[in-house]
mmCIF file of C-alpha atoms in Angstrom:
data_model
loop_
_atom_site.group_PDB
_atom_site.id
_atom_site.type_symbol
_atom_site.label_atom_id
_atom_site.label_comp_id
_atom_site.label_asym_id
_atom_site.label_seq_id
_atom_site.Cartn_x
_atom_site.Cartn_y
_atom_site.Cartn_z
ATOM 1 C CA MET O 1 -24.602 -2.895 38.751
ATOM 2 C CA ARG O 2 -25.444 -6.787 38.569
ATOM 3 C CA VAL O 3 -23.645 -8.018 35.212
ATOM 4 C CA LEU O 4 -23.309 -11.364 33.332
ATOM 5 C CA ILE O 5 -20.781 -11.969 31.336
ATOM 6 C CA THR O 6 -21.281 -14.550 28.447
ATOM 7 C CA GLY O 7 -17.800 -16.354 27.623
ATOM 8 C CA GLY O 8 -16.208 -14.754 30.424
ATOM 9 C CA ALA O 9 -13.913 -17.151 31.060
ATOM 10 C CA GLY O 10 -12.353 -17.056 27.644
ATOM 11 C CA PHE O 11 -9.379 -14.875 26.421
ATOM 12 C CA ILE O 12 -10.826 -11.511 26.007
ATOM 13 C CA GLY O 13 -13.797 -12.699 28.614
ATOM 14 C CA ALA O 14 -11.518 -13.233 31.231
ATOM 15 C CA HIS O 15 -10.010 -9.813 30.982
ATOM 16 C CA VAL O 16 -13.526 -8.150 30.854
ATOM 17 C CA THR O 17 -14.347 -10.235 34.090
ATOM 18 C CA ARG O 18 -11.465 -8.887 36.059
ATOM 19 C CA THR O 19 -11.953 -5.386 34.886
ATOM 20 C CA LEU O 20 -15.405 -4.887 35.492
ATOM 21 C CA ALA O 21 -15.098 -6.694 38.923
ATOM 22 C CA ASP O 22 -12.185 -4.413 39.836
ATOM 23 C CA ALA O 23 -14.374 -1.236 39.092
ATOM 24 C CA GLY O 24 -16.705 -2.452 41.172
ATOM 25 C CA HIS O 25 -19.369 -4.165 39.354
ATOM 26 C CA ASP O 26 -21.060 -7.507 40.684
ATOM 27 C CA VAL O 27 -20.314 -9.946 38.126
ATOM 28 C CA SER O 28 -21.230 -13.274 37.354
ATOM 29 C CA VAL O 29 -19.830 -15.586 34.426
ATOM 30 C CA LEU O 30 -21.668 -18.101 32.126
ATOM 31 C CA ASP O 31 -19.194 -20.126 29.881
ATOM 32 C CA CYS O 32 -19.746 -23.533 28.128
ATOM 33 C CA LEU O 33 -15.910 -23.629 28.032
ATOM 34 C CA HIS O 34 -15.611 -24.639 24.377
ATOM 35 C CA PRO O 35 -12.804 -26.975 23.319
ATOM 36 C CA ALA O 36 -11.805 -24.004 20.882
ATOM 37 C CA ALA O 37 -10.869 -22.015 23.469
ATOM 38 C CA HIS O 38 -10.496 -24.415 26.374
ATOM 39 C CA ARG O 39 -8.669 -27.247 25.339
ATOM 40 C CA THR O 40 -6.854 -28.513 28.661
ATOM 41 C CA ASP O 41 -9.039 -26.125 31.309
ATOM 42 C CA SER O 42 -12.181 -27.221 30.626
ATOM 43 C CA HIS O 43 -13.010 -27.323 34.335
ATOM 44 C CA VAL O 44 -12.357 -23.791 34.931
ATOM 45 C CA ALA O 45 -14.171 -22.809 38.637
ATOM 46 C CA ASP O 46 -13.293 -19.302 38.766
ATOM 47 C CA VAL O 47 -11.831 -16.085 37.390
ATOM 48 C CA ASP O 48 -9.826 -14.452 39.747
ATOM 49 C CA GLY O 49 -12.397 -15.201 42.588
ATOM 50 C CA VAL O 50 -15.474 -14.794 40.092
ATOM 51 C CA PRO O 51 -17.476 -18.210 39.951
ATOM 52 C CA VAL O 52 -17.642 -19.817 36.083
ATOM 53 C CA ARG O 53 -21.053 -21.295 35.970
ATOM 54 C CA HIS O 54 -20.662 -24.079 33.276
ATOM 55 C CA GLY O 55 -23.606 -23.864 30.838
ATOM 56 C CA ASP O 56 -24.090 -22.781 27.286
ATOM 57 C CA VAL O 57 -26.311 -19.920 25.927
ATOM 58 C CA ARG O 58 -27.924 -22.090 23.589
ATOM 59 C CA ASP O 59 -29.834 -23.978 26.539
ATOM 60 C CA ALA O 60 -32.634 -21.513 27.557
ATOM 61 C CA ALA O 61 -33.284 -23.245 31.493
ATOM 62 C CA THR O 62 -29.534 -22.481 31.677
ATOM 63 C CA VAL O 63 -29.798 -18.678 30.655
ATOM 64 C CA ASP O 64 -32.899 -18.241 32.638
ATOM 65 C CA ALA O 65 -31.101 -19.072 35.768
ATOM 66 C CA ALA O 66 -27.741 -16.789 35.138
ATOM 67 C CA LEU O 67 -29.833 -14.189 34.409
ATOM 68 C CA ALA O 68 -31.916 -13.954 37.634
ATOM 69 C CA GLY O 69 -31.304 -10.694 39.311
ATOM 70 C CA VAL O 70 -29.217 -9.270 36.670
ATOM 71 C CA ASP O 71 -29.339 -5.705 35.639
ATOM 72 C CA ALA O 72 -26.663 -5.764 32.387
ATOM 73 C CA VAL O 73 -25.217 -8.453 29.985
ATOM 74 C CA VAL O 74 -22.105 -8.459 28.396
ATOM 75 C CA HIS O 75 -21.916 -10.938 25.677
ATOM 76 C CA GLN O 76 -18.599 -12.190 24.626
ATOM 77 C CA ALA O 77 -19.689 -15.948 24.157
ATOM 78 C CA ALA O 78 -18.871 -16.617 20.276
ATOM 79 C CA MET O 79 -16.736 -19.006 18.605
ATOM 80 C CA VAL O 80 -13.980 -16.685 16.978
ATOM 81 C CA GLY O 81 -11.180 -16.878 13.987
ATOM 82 C CA MET O 82 -11.192 -18.252 10.211
ATOM 83 C CA GLY O 83 -12.041 -22.028 11.328
ATOM 84 C CA VAL O 84 -10.453 -24.915 9.765
ATOM 85 C CA ASP O 85 -13.292 -25.432 6.727
ATOM 86 C CA LEU O 86 -16.836 -25.341 5.646
ATOM 87 C CA ALA O 87 -17.427 -28.190 8.162
ATOM 88 C CA ASP O 88 -17.254 -25.652 11.094
ATOM 89 C CA LEU O 89 -20.329 -23.605 9.388
ATOM 90 C CA PRO O 90 -22.968 -25.118 11.766
ATOM 91 C CA ASP O 91 -21.234 -24.307 14.649
ATOM 92 C CA TYR O 92 -20.147 -20.747 13.954
ATOM 93 C CA VAL O 93 -23.896 -20.630 13.132
ATOM 94 C CA SER O 94 -24.976 -22.530 16.523
ATOM 95 C CA CYS O 95 -22.866 -21.233 18.807
ATOM 96 C CA ASN O 96 -22.860 -16.920 17.620
ATOM 97 C CA ASP O 97 -26.612 -16.726 15.963
ATOM 98 C CA LEU O 98 -28.458 -19.395 17.804
ATOM 99 C CA GLY O 99 -27.133 -18.477 21.187
ATOM 100 C CA THR O 100 -27.183 -14.760 20.886
ATOM 101 C CA ALA O 101 -31.092 -15.068 19.777
ATOM 102 C CA VAL O 102 -31.466 -17.595 23.138
ATOM 103 C CA LEU O 103 -29.861 -15.136 25.130
ATOM 104 C CA LEU O 104 -31.996 -12.287 23.775
ATOM 105 C CA ALA O 105 -35.409 -13.597 24.037
ATOM 106 C CA ALA O 106 -34.535 -14.635 27.807
ATOM 107 C CA MET O 107 -33.382 -10.895 28.574
ATOM 108 C CA ALA O 108 -36.744 -10.078 27.043
ATOM 109 C CA ARG O 109 -38.581 -12.224 29.361
ATOM 110 C CA HIS O 110 -36.415 -10.815 32.452
ATOM 111 C CA ARG O 111 -37.043 -7.398 31.286
ATOM 112 C CA ILE O 112 -32.620 -6.362 31.161
ATOM 113 C CA PRO O 113 -32.579 -3.791 29.256
ATOM 114 C CA ARG O 114 -28.915 -3.271 28.942
ATOM 115 C CA LEU O 115 -26.531 -5.326 26.517
ATOM 116 C CA VAL O 116 -22.879 -5.083 25.368
ATOM 117 C CA LEU O 117 -22.428 -7.393 22.646
ATOM 118 C CA ALA O 118 -18.737 -8.610 21.234
ATOM 119 C CA SER O 119 -18.818 -7.730 17.672
ATOM 120 C CA SER O 120 -15.780 -7.803 15.355
ATOM 121 C CA MET O 121 -14.094 -5.621 12.366
ATOM 122 C CA VAL O 122 -14.527 -8.766 10.038
ATOM 123 C CA VAL O 123 -18.307 -7.266 9.701
ATOM 124 C CA TYR O 124 -16.919 -4.492 7.130
ATOM 125 C CA GLY O 125 -15.326 -7.244 4.723
ATOM 126 C CA GLU O 126 -12.788 -5.351 2.459
ATOM 127 C CA GLY O 127 -11.879 -1.996 4.356
ATOM 128 C CA ALA O 128 -12.275 1.135 2.406
ATOM 129 C CA TYR O 129 -10.469 2.199 -1.125
ATOM 130 C CA THR O 130 -10.158 4.959 -3.573
ATOM 131 C CA CYS O 131 -9.386 4.444 -7.160
ATOM 132 C CA ALA O 132 -7.305 7.181 -8.417
ATOM 133 C CA GLU O 133 -9.842 7.534 -11.384
ATOM 134 C CA HIS O 134 -12.811 7.176 -10.245
ATOM 135 C CA GLY O 135 -12.783 7.645 -6.161
ATOM 136 C CA PRO O 136 -14.016 5.843 -3.303
ATOM 137 C CA ALA O 137 -14.758 2.320 -4.345
ATOM 138 C CA ARG O 138 -15.777 -0.930 -2.642
ATOM 139 C CA PRO O 139 -13.998 -4.121 -4.400
ATOM 140 C CA ALA O 140 -15.488 -7.134 -5.048
ATOM 141 C CA ALA O 141 -13.515 -10.365 -3.431
ATOM 142 C CA ARG O 142 -10.247 -10.945 -4.576
ATOM 143 C CA GLU O 143 -9.997 -13.718 -7.403
ATOM 144 C CA LEU O 144 -7.841 -16.740 -6.874
ATOM 145 C CA ALA O 145 -6.086 -16.350 -10.018
ATOM 146 C CA ASP O 146 -4.803 -12.884 -9.137
ATOM 147 C CA LEU O 147 -3.786 -14.142 -5.631
ATOM 148 C CA ALA O 148 -2.185 -17.039 -7.150
ATOM 149 C CA VAL O 149 0.417 -14.705 -9.078
ATOM 150 C CA GLY O 150 0.722 -12.386 -6.253
ATOM 151 C CA GLN O 151 -1.525 -9.558 -7.259
ATOM 152 C CA PHE O 152 -2.652 -9.244 -3.466
ATOM 153 C CA GLU O 153 -4.187 -5.713 -3.770
ATOM 154 C CA PRO O 154 -8.117 -5.246 -4.500
ATOM 155 C CA ARG O 155 -8.901 -3.830 -8.363
ATOM 156 C CA CYS O 156 -11.085 -1.252 -8.754
ATOM 157 C CA PRO O 157 -14.586 -2.645 -9.979
ATOM 158 C CA ARG O 158 -14.717 -0.135 -12.844
ATOM 159 C CA CYS O 159 -11.457 -0.170 -14.369
ATOM 160 C CA ALA O 160 -9.600 -3.256 -12.766
ATOM 161 C CA ARG O 161 -6.612 -1.023 -11.424
ATOM 162 C CA PRO O 162 -5.344 -1.405 -8.287
ATOM 163 C CA LEU O 163 -7.164 0.529 -5.207
ATOM 164 C CA GLU O 164 -5.386 2.658 -2.396
ATOM 165 C CA PRO O 165 -6.561 1.572 0.685
ATOM 166 C CA GLY O 166 -8.279 4.092 3.370
ATOM 167 C CA VAL O 167 -10.274 4.101 6.522
ATOM 168 C CA VAL O 168 -13.577 2.814 7.699
ATOM 169 C CA ASP O 169 -16.170 4.167 9.739
ATOM 170 C CA GLU O 170 -19.080 2.526 11.453
ATOM 171 C CA ASP O 171 -21.468 3.743 8.902
ATOM 172 C CA ASP O 172 -19.675 2.240 6.208
ATOM 173 C CA ARG O 173 -21.049 -0.549 4.466
ATOM 174 C CA LEU O 174 -21.253 -4.040 6.141
ATOM 175 C CA ASP O 175 -20.053 -6.887 3.822
ATOM 176 C CA PRO O 176 -19.255 -10.094 5.439
ATOM 177 C CA ARG O 177 -16.644 -11.998 3.636
ATOM 178 C CA SER O 178 -16.427 -15.625 5.681
ATOM 179 C CA VAL O 179 -18.394 -17.522 7.974
ATOM 180 C CA TYR O 180 -17.427 -15.972 10.998
ATOM 181 C CA ALA O 181 -17.764 -12.684 9.692
ATOM 182 C CA ALA O 182 -21.614 -13.597 8.732
ATOM 183 C CA THR O 183 -22.846 -14.717 11.813
ATOM 184 C CA LYS O 184 -20.922 -11.600 13.621
ATOM 185 C CA LEU O 185 -22.936 -9.264 11.798
ATOM 186 C CA ALA O 186 -26.179 -11.776 12.410
ATOM 187 C CA GLN O 187 -25.350 -11.270 15.803
ATOM 188 C CA GLU O 188 -26.106 -7.381 15.320
ATOM 189 C CA HIS O 189 -28.872 -7.606 13.423
ATOM 190 C CA LEU O 190 -30.607 -9.452 16.171
ATOM 191 C CA THR O 191 -29.609 -7.266 18.720
ATOM 192 C CA ALA O 192 -30.925 -4.254 16.884
ATOM 193 C CA ALA O 193 -34.230 -6.145 16.566
ATOM 194 C CA TRP O 194 -34.530 -6.894 20.146
ATOM 195 C CA ALA O 195 -33.612 -3.290 21.273
ATOM 196 C CA ARG O 196 -36.133 -2.056 18.834
ATOM 197 C CA GLU O 197 -38.732 -4.317 19.793
ATOM 198 C CA SER O 198 -37.705 -4.642 23.861
ATOM 199 C CA GLY O 199 -37.120 -0.720 24.141
ATOM 200 C CA ALA O 200 -33.371 -1.834 25.518
ATOM 201 C CA THR O 201 -30.073 0.135 25.033
ATOM 202 C CA ALA O 202 -27.192 -1.934 23.328
ATOM 203 C CA ILE O 203 -23.707 -1.305 22.088
ATOM 204 C CA ALA O 204 -21.961 -3.578 19.569
ATOM 205 C CA LEU O 205 -18.040 -3.163 20.216
ATOM 206 C CA ARG O 206 -16.347 -3.858 16.771
ATOM 207 C CA TYR O 207 -13.022 -5.227 17.783
ATOM 208 C CA HIS O 208 -10.138 -5.151 15.570
ATOM 209 C CA ASN O 209 -7.094 -7.540 15.912
ATOM 210 C CA VAL O 210 -7.238 -8.395 19.453
ATOM 211 C CA TYR O 211 -3.775 -9.672 21.402
ATOM 212 C CA GLY O 212 -2.497 -10.365 24.482
ATOM 213 C CA PRO O 213 -2.086 -12.659 27.675
ATOM 214 C CA GLY O 214 -4.204 -15.379 27.967
ATOM 215 C CA MET O 215 -4.528 -15.928 23.670
ATOM 216 C CA PRO O 216 -5.495 -19.589 22.844
ATOM 217 C CA ARG O 217 -2.199 -21.021 21.262
ATOM 218 C CA ASP O 218 -1.830 -24.007 18.706
ATOM 219 C CA THR O 219 -5.239 -24.321 17.519
ATOM 220 C CA PRO O 220 -7.023 -23.665 14.151
ATOM 221 C CA TYR O 221 -9.022 -20.581 16.048
ATOM 222 C CA SER O 222 -6.194 -18.492 17.215
ATOM 223 C CA GLY O 223 -5.224 -15.322 16.228
ATOM 224 C CA VAL O 224 -2.219 -14.412 14.076
ATOM 225 C CA ALA O 225 -0.059 -12.851 16.962
ATOM 226 C CA ALA O 226 -0.476 -16.504 18.908
ATOM 227 C CA ILE O 227 0.485 -18.538 15.984
ATOM 228 C CA PHE O 228 3.612 -16.326 15.082
ATOM 229 C CA ARG O 229 4.476 -16.652 18.720
ATOM 230 C CA SER O 230 4.034 -20.259 18.578
ATOM 231 C CA ALA O 231 6.511 -20.497 15.813
ATOM 232 C CA LEU O 232 8.862 -18.506 17.182
ATOM 233 C CA GLU O 233 8.815 -20.474 20.602
ATOM 234 C CA ARG O 234 9.889 -23.496 18.773
ATOM 235 C CA GLY O 235 12.667 -21.752 16.773
ATOM 236 C CA ASP O 236 11.048 -21.515 13.543
ATOM 237 C CA ALA O 237 10.336 -18.397 11.458
ATOM 238 C CA PRO O 238 6.920 -16.660 11.456
ATOM 239 C CA GLN O 239 5.451 -17.612 8.131
ATOM 240 C CA VAL O 240 3.631 -14.349 6.954
ATOM 241 C CA TYR O 241 1.196 -14.695 4.294
ATOM 242 C CA GLU O 242 0.481 -12.786 1.009
ATOM 243 C CA ASP O 243 3.871 -9.986 0.566
ATOM 244 C CA GLY O 244 2.955 -8.909 4.492
ATOM 245 C CA CYS O 245 1.717 -5.696 3.327
ATOM 246 C CA GLN O 246 -1.797 -6.467 4.326
ATOM 247 C CA ARG O 247 -2.855 -3.833 7.046
ATOM 248 C CA ARG O 248 -4.674 -4.439 10.293
ATOM 249 C CA ASP O 249 -4.835 -2.800 13.672
ATOM 250 C CA PHE O 250 -3.571 -4.624 16.434
ATOM 251 C CA VAL O 251 -5.279 -3.808 19.542
ATOM 252 C CA HIS O 252 -4.158 -5.248 23.319
ATOM 253 C CA VAL O 253 -6.984 -6.955 25.484
ATOM 254 C CA THR O 254 -6.488 -4.874 28.265
ATOM 255 C CA ASP O 255 -7.819 -1.802 26.019
ATOM 256 C CA VAL O 256 -10.518 -4.045 24.826
ATOM 257 C CA ALA O 257 -11.376 -5.122 28.298
ATOM 258 C CA ALA O 258 -11.333 -1.039 29.103
ATOM 259 C CA ALA O 259 -13.918 -0.493 25.975
ATOM 260 C CA ASN O 260 -16.320 -3.076 27.745
ATOM 261 C CA LEU O 261 -16.384 -0.950 30.761
ATOM 262 C CA ALA O 262 -16.737 2.040 29.151
ATOM 263 C CA ALA O 263 -19.591 1.052 27.039
ATOM 264 C CA LEU O 264 -21.272 -0.866 30.051
ATOM 265 C CA ASN O 265 -20.880 2.861 32.084
ATOM 266 C CA ALA O 266 -22.291 4.656 29.154
ATOM 267 C CA LEU O 267 -25.348 1.832 28.949
ATOM 268 C CA ASP O 268 -26.204 3.245 32.387
ATOM 269 C CA ALA O 269 -26.666 6.687 31.371
ATOM 270 C CA ASP O 270 -29.882 8.213 29.940
ATOM 271 C CA ARG O 271 -29.241 6.936 26.153
ATOM 272 C CA ALA O 272 -32.262 6.369 24.034
ATOM 273 C CA PRO O 273 -33.119 2.886 23.024
ATOM 274 C CA GLY O 274 -31.439 0.911 20.220
ATOM 275 C CA LEU O 275 -27.950 -0.561 18.992
ATOM 276 C CA ARG O 276 -25.009 1.747 18.190
ATOM 277 C CA ALA O 277 -21.838 0.265 17.073
ATOM 278 C CA TYR O 278 -18.163 1.399 18.146
ATOM 279 C CA ASN O 279 -14.500 0.427 16.375
ATOM 280 C CA ILE O 280 -12.733 -0.662 19.140
ATOM 281 C CA ALA O 281 -8.910 -0.219 17.857
ATOM 282 C CA SER O 282 -5.453 1.214 18.794
ATOM 283 C CA GLY O 283 -6.018 3.626 15.832
ATOM 284 C CA ASP O 284 -1.932 2.785 14.993
ATOM 285 C CA PRO O 285 -2.550 0.835 12.273
ATOM 286 C CA ARG O 286 0.409 -1.827 11.256
ATOM 287 C CA THR O 287 1.307 -4.635 8.544
ATOM 288 C CA VAL O 288 1.262 -7.940 9.351
ATOM 289 C CA ALA O 289 4.676 -7.993 8.569
ATOM 290 C CA ASP O 290 5.595 -5.447 10.794
ATOM 291 C CA MET O 291 3.985 -6.906 13.433
ATOM 292 C CA ALA O 292 5.661 -10.535 12.789
ATOM 293 C CA ALA O 293 8.977 -8.622 12.462
ATOM 294 C CA THR O 294 8.677 -6.588 15.914
ATOM 295 C CA LEU O 295 7.390 -9.929 17.897
ATOM 296 C CA ALA O 296 10.174 -11.910 16.159
ATOM 297 C CA THR O 297 12.831 -8.916 17.684
ATOM 298 C CA ALA O 298 11.117 -8.939 21.208
ATOM 299 C CA MET O 299 11.707 -12.912 21.245
ATOM 300 C CA HIS O 300 15.432 -12.522 19.807
ATOM 301 C CA GLY O 301 14.152 -14.950 16.907
ATOM 302 C CA PRO O 302 14.661 -15.916 13.131
ATOM 303 C CA ALA O 303 13.240 -13.082 11.141
ATOM 304 C CA PRO O 304 9.635 -13.349 9.524
ATOM 305 C CA VAL O 305 9.322 -15.256 6.094
ATOM 306 C CA ILE O 306 7.204 -13.667 3.372
ATOM 307 C CA THR O 307 5.580 -16.854 2.043
ATOM 308 C CA GLY O 308 3.136 -15.321 -0.940
ATOM 309 C CA ALA O 309 0.498 -18.023 0.448
ATOM 310 C CA PHE O 310 -2.858 -17.041 0.813
ATOM 311 C CA ARG O 311 -6.227 -17.893 2.167
ATOM 312 C CA ALA O 312 -9.450 -17.401 -0.265
ATOM 313 C CA GLY O 313 -11.346 -15.846 2.703
ATOM 314 C CA ASP O 314 -9.011 -13.371 4.085
ATOM 315 C CA VAL O 315 -9.508 -9.976 3.353
ATOM 316 C CA ARG O 316 -6.461 -7.058 2.438
ATOM 317 C CA HIS O 317 -6.967 -4.539 4.371
ATOM 318 C CA VAL O 318 -9.139 -3.452 7.281
ATOM 319 C CA VAL O 319 -8.267 -0.405 9.433
ATOM 320 C CA ALA O 320 -11.004 1.848 10.956
ATOM 321 C CA THR O 321 -11.575 5.080 12.912
ATOM 322 C CA PRO O 322 -11.756 4.553 16.723
ATOM 323 C CA ARG O 323 -12.920 8.406 16.943
ATOM 324 C CA ARG O 324 -16.938 7.688 17.771
ATOM 325 C CA ALA O 325 -15.549 5.588 20.895
ATOM 326 C CA SER O 326 -13.543 8.226 22.075
ATOM 327 C CA ASP O 327 -16.213 11.107 21.760
ATOM 328 C CA GLU O 328 -19.055 9.309 22.934
ATOM 329 C CA LEU O 329 -17.439 6.653 25.309
ATOM 330 C CA GLY O 330 -14.537 8.246 26.693
ATOM 331 C CA PHE O 331 -12.714 5.380 25.080
ATOM 332 C CA THR O 332 -8.666 5.418 23.854
ATOM 333 C CA ALA O 333 -6.298 2.741 23.541
ATOM 334 C CA GLN O 334 -3.550 3.073 25.752
ATOM 335 C CA VAL O 335 -1.093 0.174 25.037
ATOM 336 C CA PRO O 336 1.409 0.962 22.533
ATOM 337 C CA PHE O 337 1.930 -1.263 19.936
ATOM 338 C CA THR O 338 5.842 -2.141 20.637
ATOM 339 C CA THR O 339 4.959 -2.091 24.127
ATOM 340 C CA GLY O 340 2.217 -4.330 23.914
ATOM 341 C CA LEU O 341 4.124 -7.109 21.847
ATOM 342 C CA ALA O 342 7.426 -7.001 24.134
ATOM 343 C CA GLU O 343 4.770 -7.710 26.916
ATOM 344 C CA PHE O 344 3.223 -10.133 24.739
ATOM 345 C CA ALA O 345 6.493 -11.944 23.582
ATOM 346 C CA THR O 346 6.885 -13.519 27.370
ATOM 347 C CA ALA O 347 3.210 -13.372 28.606
ATOM 348 C CA PRO O 348 1.252 -16.880 29.651
ATOM 349 C CA LEU O 349 -0.852 -18.316 26.915
ATOM 350 C CA ARG O 350 -3.899 -20.755 26.912
ATOM 351 C CA ALA O 351 -2.510 -23.753 26.040
#
């Protein structure tokens, strides 16, 4: 299959490019080499021999040229992370949502009927919770006054008691709580509308906390694993926010690339038009403090420091079941938590 990968020279995109090429697909890459992801390598010519077309998905003429002869698109291009402050808002909306809209309009013109979209677990906002008295509950955003005194667990909206975290599936309520999260959900909505109106098939892969070789480092857009590793390389203790007990699912980038291949293969089958979402997670959730301690041990560095600091846009627990991806795509993450972090301790990062 001839496949265009947008953002195919980035952290996740480069791994997807290699995986699809190794599987025998005829792969091409379109990447604007955005400085948030490419600070010192803004002249990337290829990814392991796959040429990189330098261009922006927001430019219709560039996208039209990149789509010539293409059978499917894997859309990785996006600004990621929490960003610096609200001054980033226009860039997030432009790169993520306008870029997706331009791409989808071009795919409709070229009658390209298959799309794999890189989405994110951030579309859920807070994860699933249960109140001991009132049962399942979806909390409101945490109050700054609670965070300031170390009350980090979300409260029941009916009785204000702390809630017990659970597991979300793809049909849970979507409640984005940051600018980035809002743009990722908008990408899903735009893709669903395109698929319905054009009779196309699309898969949204809701990545959980991706880490691994090639992560960008020393940037506000880096993931927490890269931030902790940079601190340890300086000889500093990782600074863990809140009480460190917030739960996430850390999934290795090679597993994420394998999920993209599985999704692409599923689109090549007899599949009904529309968009279907899948959680891409390891199924082995850990606390942020556990991740920091495991990485510190692997790097023979100082133990993490639990700071009690917080960011207003952060959510407390986001843990999801990967069962649908296993049942329908045949995808199951293969890299164990400790093995992946031991490799990550010495893996090359993106400067």
